[in-house]
Short mmCIF file of C-alpha atoms in Angstrom, two decimals:
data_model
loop_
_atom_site.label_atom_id
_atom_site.label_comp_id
_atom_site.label_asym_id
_atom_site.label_seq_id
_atom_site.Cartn_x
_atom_site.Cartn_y
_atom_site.Cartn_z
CA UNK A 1 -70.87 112.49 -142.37
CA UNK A 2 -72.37 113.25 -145.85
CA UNK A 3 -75.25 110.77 -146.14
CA UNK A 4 -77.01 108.72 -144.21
CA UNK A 5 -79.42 105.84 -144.03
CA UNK A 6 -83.09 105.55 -142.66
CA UNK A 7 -85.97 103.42 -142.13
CA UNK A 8 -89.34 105.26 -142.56
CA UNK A 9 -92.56 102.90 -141.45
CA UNK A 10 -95.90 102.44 -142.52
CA UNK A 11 -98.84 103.40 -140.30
CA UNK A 12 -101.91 101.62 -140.24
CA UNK A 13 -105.38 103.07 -138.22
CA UNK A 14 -106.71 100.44 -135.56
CA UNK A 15 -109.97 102.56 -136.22
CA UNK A 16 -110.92 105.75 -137.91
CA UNK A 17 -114.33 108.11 -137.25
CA UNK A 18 -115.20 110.87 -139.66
CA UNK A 19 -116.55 113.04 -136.60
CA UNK A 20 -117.31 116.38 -138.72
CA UNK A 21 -116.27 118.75 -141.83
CA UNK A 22 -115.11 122.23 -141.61
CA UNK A 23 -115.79 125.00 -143.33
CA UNK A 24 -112.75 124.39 -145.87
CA UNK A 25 -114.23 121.25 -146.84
CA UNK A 26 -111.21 119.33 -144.37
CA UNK A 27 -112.85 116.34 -142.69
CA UNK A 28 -112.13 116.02 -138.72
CA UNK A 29 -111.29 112.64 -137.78
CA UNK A 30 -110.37 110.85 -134.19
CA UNK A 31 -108.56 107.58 -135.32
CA UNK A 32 -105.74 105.41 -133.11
CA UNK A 33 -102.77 105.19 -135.27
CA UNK A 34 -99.84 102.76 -134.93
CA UNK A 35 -96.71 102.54 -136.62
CA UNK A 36 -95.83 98.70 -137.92
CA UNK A 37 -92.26 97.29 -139.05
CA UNK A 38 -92.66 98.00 -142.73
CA UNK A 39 -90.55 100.05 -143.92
CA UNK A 40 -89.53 101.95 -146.67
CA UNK A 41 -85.41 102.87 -146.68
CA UNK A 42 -84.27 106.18 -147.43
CA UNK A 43 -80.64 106.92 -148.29
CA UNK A 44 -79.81 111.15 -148.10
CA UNK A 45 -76.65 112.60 -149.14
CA UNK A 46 -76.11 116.11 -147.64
CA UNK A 47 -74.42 119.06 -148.92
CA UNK A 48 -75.49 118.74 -152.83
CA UNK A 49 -76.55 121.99 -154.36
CA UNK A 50 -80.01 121.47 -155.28
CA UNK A 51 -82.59 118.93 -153.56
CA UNK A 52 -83.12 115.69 -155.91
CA UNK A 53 -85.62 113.00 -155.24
CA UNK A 54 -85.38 109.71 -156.51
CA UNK A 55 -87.22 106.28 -156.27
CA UNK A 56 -86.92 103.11 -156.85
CA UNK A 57 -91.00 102.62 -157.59
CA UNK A 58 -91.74 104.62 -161.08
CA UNK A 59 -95.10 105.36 -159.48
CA UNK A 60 -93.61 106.95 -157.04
CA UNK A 61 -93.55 111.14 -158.30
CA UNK A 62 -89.70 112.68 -158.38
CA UNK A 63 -90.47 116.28 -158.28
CA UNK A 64 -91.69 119.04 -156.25
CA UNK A 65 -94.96 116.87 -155.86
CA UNK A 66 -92.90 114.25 -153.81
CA UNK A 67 -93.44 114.81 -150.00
CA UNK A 68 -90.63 114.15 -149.20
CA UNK A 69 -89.47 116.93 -151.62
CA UNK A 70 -91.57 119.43 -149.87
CA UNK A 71 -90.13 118.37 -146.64
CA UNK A 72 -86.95 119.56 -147.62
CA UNK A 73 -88.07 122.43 -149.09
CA UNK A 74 -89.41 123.62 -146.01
CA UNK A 75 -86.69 122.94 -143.97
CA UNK A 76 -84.02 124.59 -146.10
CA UNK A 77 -86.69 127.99 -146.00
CA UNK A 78 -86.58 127.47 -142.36
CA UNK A 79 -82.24 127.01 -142.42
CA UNK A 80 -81.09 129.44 -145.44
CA UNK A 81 -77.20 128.89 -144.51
CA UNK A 82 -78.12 124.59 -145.32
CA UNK A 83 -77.31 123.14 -148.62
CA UNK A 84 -79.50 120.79 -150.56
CA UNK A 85 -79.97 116.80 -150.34
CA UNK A 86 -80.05 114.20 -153.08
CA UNK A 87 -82.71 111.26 -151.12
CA UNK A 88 -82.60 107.74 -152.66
CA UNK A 89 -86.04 105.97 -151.85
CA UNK A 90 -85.78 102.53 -151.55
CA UNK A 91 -89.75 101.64 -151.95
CA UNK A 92 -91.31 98.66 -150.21
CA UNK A 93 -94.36 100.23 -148.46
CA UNK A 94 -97.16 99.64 -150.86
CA UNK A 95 -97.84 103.23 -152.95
CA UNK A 96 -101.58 104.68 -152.28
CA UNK A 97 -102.82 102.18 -149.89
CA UNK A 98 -103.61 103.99 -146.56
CA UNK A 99 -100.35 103.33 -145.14
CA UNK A 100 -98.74 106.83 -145.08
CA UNK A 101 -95.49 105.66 -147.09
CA UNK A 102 -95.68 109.14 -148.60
CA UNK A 103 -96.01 111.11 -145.21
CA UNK A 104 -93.53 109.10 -143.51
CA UNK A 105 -90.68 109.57 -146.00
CA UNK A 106 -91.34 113.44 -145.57
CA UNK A 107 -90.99 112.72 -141.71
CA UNK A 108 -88.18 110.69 -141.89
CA UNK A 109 -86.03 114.00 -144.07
CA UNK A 110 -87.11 116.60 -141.69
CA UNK A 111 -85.85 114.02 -138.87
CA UNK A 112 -82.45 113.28 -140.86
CA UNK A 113 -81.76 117.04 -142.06
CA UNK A 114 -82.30 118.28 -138.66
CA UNK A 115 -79.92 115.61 -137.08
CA UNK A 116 -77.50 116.51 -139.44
CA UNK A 117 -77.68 120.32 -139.32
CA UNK A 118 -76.99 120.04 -135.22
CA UNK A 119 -80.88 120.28 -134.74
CA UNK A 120 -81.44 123.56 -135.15
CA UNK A 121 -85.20 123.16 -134.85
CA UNK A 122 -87.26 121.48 -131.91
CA UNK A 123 -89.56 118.86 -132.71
CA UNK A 124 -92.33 121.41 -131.93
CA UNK A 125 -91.07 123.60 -135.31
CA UNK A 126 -90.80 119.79 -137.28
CA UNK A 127 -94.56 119.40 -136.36
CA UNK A 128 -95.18 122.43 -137.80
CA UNK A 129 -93.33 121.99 -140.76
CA UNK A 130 -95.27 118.76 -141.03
CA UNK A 131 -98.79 120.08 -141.12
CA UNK A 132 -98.11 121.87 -144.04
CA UNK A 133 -97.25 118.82 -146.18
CA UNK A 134 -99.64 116.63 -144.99
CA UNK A 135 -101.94 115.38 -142.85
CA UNK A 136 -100.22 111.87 -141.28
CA UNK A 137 -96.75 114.00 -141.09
CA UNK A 138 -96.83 114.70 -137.54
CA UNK A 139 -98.30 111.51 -136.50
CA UNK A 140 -94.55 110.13 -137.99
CA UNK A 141 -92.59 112.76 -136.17
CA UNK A 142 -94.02 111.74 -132.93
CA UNK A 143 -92.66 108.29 -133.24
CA UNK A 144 -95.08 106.61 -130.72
CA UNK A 145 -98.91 105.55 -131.34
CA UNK A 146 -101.00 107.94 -130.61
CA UNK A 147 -104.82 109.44 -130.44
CA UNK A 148 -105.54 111.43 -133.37
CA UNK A 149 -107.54 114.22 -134.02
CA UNK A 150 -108.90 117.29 -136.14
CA UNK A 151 -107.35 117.42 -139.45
CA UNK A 152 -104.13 115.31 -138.19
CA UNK A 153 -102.55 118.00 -136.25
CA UNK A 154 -103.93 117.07 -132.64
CA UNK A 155 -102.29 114.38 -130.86
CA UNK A 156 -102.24 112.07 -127.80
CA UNK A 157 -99.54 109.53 -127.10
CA UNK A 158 -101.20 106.31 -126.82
CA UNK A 159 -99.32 104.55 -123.60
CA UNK A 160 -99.57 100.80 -123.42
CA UNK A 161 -100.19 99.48 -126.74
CA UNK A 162 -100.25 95.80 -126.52
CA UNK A 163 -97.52 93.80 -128.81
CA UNK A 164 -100.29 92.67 -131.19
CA UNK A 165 -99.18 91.15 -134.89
CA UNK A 166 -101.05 91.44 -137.90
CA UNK A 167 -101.21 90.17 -141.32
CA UNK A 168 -101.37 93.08 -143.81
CA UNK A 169 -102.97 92.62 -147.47
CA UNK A 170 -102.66 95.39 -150.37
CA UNK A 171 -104.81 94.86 -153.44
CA UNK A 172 -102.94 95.69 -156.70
CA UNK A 173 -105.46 98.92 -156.98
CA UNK A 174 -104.94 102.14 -156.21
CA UNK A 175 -107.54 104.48 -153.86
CA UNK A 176 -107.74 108.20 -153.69
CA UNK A 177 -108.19 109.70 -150.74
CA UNK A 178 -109.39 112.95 -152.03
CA UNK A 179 -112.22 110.59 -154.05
CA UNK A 180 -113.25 108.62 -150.97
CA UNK A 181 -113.43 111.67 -148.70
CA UNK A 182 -115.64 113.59 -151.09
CA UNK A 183 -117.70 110.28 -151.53
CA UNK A 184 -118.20 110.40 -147.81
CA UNK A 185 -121.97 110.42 -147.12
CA UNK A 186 -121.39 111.74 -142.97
CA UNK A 187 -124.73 111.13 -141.28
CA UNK A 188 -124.94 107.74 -142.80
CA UNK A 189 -121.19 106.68 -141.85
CA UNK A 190 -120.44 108.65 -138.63
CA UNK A 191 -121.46 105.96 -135.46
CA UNK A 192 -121.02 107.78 -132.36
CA UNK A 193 -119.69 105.04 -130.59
CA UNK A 194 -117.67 106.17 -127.98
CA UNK A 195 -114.33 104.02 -125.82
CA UNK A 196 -111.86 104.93 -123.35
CA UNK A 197 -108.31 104.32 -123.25
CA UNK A 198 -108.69 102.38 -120.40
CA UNK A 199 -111.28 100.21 -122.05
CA UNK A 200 -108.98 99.26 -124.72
CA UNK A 201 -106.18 98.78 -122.68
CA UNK A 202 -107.88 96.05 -120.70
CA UNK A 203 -109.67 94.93 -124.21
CA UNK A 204 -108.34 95.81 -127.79
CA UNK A 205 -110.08 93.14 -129.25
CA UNK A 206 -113.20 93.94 -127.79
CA UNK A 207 -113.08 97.52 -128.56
CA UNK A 208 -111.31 97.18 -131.46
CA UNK A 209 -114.39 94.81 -133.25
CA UNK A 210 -117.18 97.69 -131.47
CA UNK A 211 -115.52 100.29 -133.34
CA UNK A 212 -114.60 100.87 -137.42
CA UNK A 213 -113.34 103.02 -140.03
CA UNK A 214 -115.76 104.85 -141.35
CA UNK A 215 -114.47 105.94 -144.59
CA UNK A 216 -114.34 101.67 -145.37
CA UNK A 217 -118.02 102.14 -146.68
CA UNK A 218 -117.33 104.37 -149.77
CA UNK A 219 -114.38 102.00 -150.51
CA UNK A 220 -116.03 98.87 -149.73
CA UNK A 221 -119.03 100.06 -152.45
CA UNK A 222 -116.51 100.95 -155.48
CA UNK A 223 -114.05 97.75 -154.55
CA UNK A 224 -116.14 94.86 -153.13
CA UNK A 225 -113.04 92.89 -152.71
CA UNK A 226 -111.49 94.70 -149.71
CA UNK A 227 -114.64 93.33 -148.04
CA UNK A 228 -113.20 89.49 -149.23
CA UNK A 229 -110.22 90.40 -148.02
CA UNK A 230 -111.41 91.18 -144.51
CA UNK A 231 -114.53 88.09 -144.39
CA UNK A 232 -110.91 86.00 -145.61
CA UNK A 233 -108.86 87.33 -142.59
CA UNK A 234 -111.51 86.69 -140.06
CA UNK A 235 -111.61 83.22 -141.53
CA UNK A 236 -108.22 82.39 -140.66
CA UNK A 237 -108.46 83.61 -137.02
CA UNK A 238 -108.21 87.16 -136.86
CA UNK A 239 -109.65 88.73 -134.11
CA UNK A 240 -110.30 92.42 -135.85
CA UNK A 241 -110.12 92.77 -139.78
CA UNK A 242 -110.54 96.29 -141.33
CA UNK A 243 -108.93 98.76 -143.84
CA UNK A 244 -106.51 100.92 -143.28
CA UNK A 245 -106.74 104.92 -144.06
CA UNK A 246 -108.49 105.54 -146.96
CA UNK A 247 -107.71 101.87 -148.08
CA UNK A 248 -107.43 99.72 -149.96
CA UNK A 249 -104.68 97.77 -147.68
CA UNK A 250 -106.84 95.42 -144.65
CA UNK A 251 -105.01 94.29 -141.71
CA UNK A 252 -106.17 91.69 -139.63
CA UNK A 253 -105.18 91.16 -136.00
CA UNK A 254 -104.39 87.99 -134.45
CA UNK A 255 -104.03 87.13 -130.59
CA UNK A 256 -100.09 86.16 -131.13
CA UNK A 257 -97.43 86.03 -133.51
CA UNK A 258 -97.62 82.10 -133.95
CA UNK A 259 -101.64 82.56 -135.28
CA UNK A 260 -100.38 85.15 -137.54
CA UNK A 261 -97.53 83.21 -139.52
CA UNK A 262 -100.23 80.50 -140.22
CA UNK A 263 -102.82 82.90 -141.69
CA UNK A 264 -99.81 84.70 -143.87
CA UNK A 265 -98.83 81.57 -144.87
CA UNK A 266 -102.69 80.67 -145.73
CA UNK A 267 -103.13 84.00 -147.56
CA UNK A 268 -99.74 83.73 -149.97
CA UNK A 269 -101.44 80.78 -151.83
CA UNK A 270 -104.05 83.62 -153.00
CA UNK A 271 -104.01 85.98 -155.87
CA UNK A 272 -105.27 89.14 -153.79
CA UNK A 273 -102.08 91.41 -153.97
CA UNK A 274 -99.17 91.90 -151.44
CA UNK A 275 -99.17 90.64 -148.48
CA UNK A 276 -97.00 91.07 -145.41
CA UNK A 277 -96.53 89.89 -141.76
CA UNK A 278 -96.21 92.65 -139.37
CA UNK A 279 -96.09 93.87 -135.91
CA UNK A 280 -97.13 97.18 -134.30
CA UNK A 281 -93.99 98.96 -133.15
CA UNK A 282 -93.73 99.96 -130.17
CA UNK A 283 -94.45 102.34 -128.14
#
């Protein structure tokens, strides 16, 4: 088979804590992440004799600076005999909104080349692949919510994740998460709230509205409106409301799927960028 077609999801972080910064100026985080049934389809054709990316979003970069272009890269370094891939982005993940469209797509080639090459390469050697093109890589190769830690490259499977639905807004601006990490102000951001696993289980809600993201502060300050967004949310019956990543997309979290199709429907009528249903996907 010479190509093949793929979903790639968004991610979106249920919380996020800025827990320290290393001596390379990396931030270490613990955050829950979850996968969600946006997606972003990705079309490869093998065998071509250079590796071409192309997009259906003009934001969206081509080139070498493309992740998933560096995803291939490394995976042909790692398999000289391969070939090269021509990958056809079909883009409906929201670009630079703390969803990890980016990271994701580069996930979603290492996962395709390798099937195709006769998976030459465990999922251990994809991880590390992944770490060197970016942080939210190997959350996407695990394929399952998970715990994570450091920079990104620690991670915990997250068992039991309750079916919860959400509705997802993206303001039409755009967020850099090298800006908003370097904006972080630690001591005044970081918590120390702790949970347990356990404690969510039993409670999501509950532990889900005792806990935040911390890097929401230096985005909230610059773009007042995410905080609308989330006062707007809780409004129509979410339970949680907060950003995602690095922002600017805010999900809010409703009890059941039913609660959630009203407050979509509620939140179409207004002029605050897209906005979609979704569902964690599980596990």
């Amino acid at each position: 088979m010479n190509s093949v077609i793929t979903q790639s999801p968004a991610k979106i972080n249920l919380f996020l804590k800025v827990v320290g910064k290393r001596a390379n100026g990396y931030h270490e985080i613990i955050s829950l992440m979850s996968r969600i049934d946006l997606f972003d389809v990705l079309t490869l054709s093998f065998e071509q004799p250079s590796i071409t990316i192309r997009c259906s979003n003009p934001r969206v970069p081509e080139g070498k600076n493309n992740l998933a272009y560096k995803a291939a890269s490394f995976f042909f370094e790692a398999l000289p005999s391969s070939n090269g891939v021509d990958v056809w982005i079909e883009k409906v993940i929201p670009v630079a909104a703390g969803l990890g469209g980016g990271s994701s797509n580069a996930a979603s080639v290492l996962m395709a080349l390798n099937q195709h090459y006769g998976l030459p390469f465990s999922n251990m050697k994809l991880m590390e692949m992944g770490q060197k093109i970016g942080a939210d890589v190997p959350f996407f190769l695990l394929r399952h919510s998970a715990i994570v830690s450091g920079i990104g490259e620690k991670l915990e499977k997250f068992q039991g994740m309750p079916p919860l639905s959400a509705v997802l807004v993206c303001p039409n601006i755009e967020v850099s998460t090298k800006w908003v990490y370097e904006s972080l102000n630690l001591p005044l951001t970081k918590s120390g709230k702790n949970f347990t696993i356990q404690d969510f289980r039993e409670d999501p809600f509950r532990m889900l509205k005792s806990l935040s993201n911390d890097l929401e502060a230096v985005t909230v300050a610059r773009f007042p409106e995410i905080n609308n967004i989330k006062q707007r949310l809780l409004e129509l019956g979410a339970q949680v409301a907060s950003m995602s990543g690095s922002g600017p997309s805010v999900f809010g979290l409703f009890e059941d799927l039913e609660k959630a199709s009203m407050a979509f429907q509620a939140m179409k009528h207004q002029e605050c960028g897209d906005i979609f249903l979704v569902s964690l996907l599980l596990p």
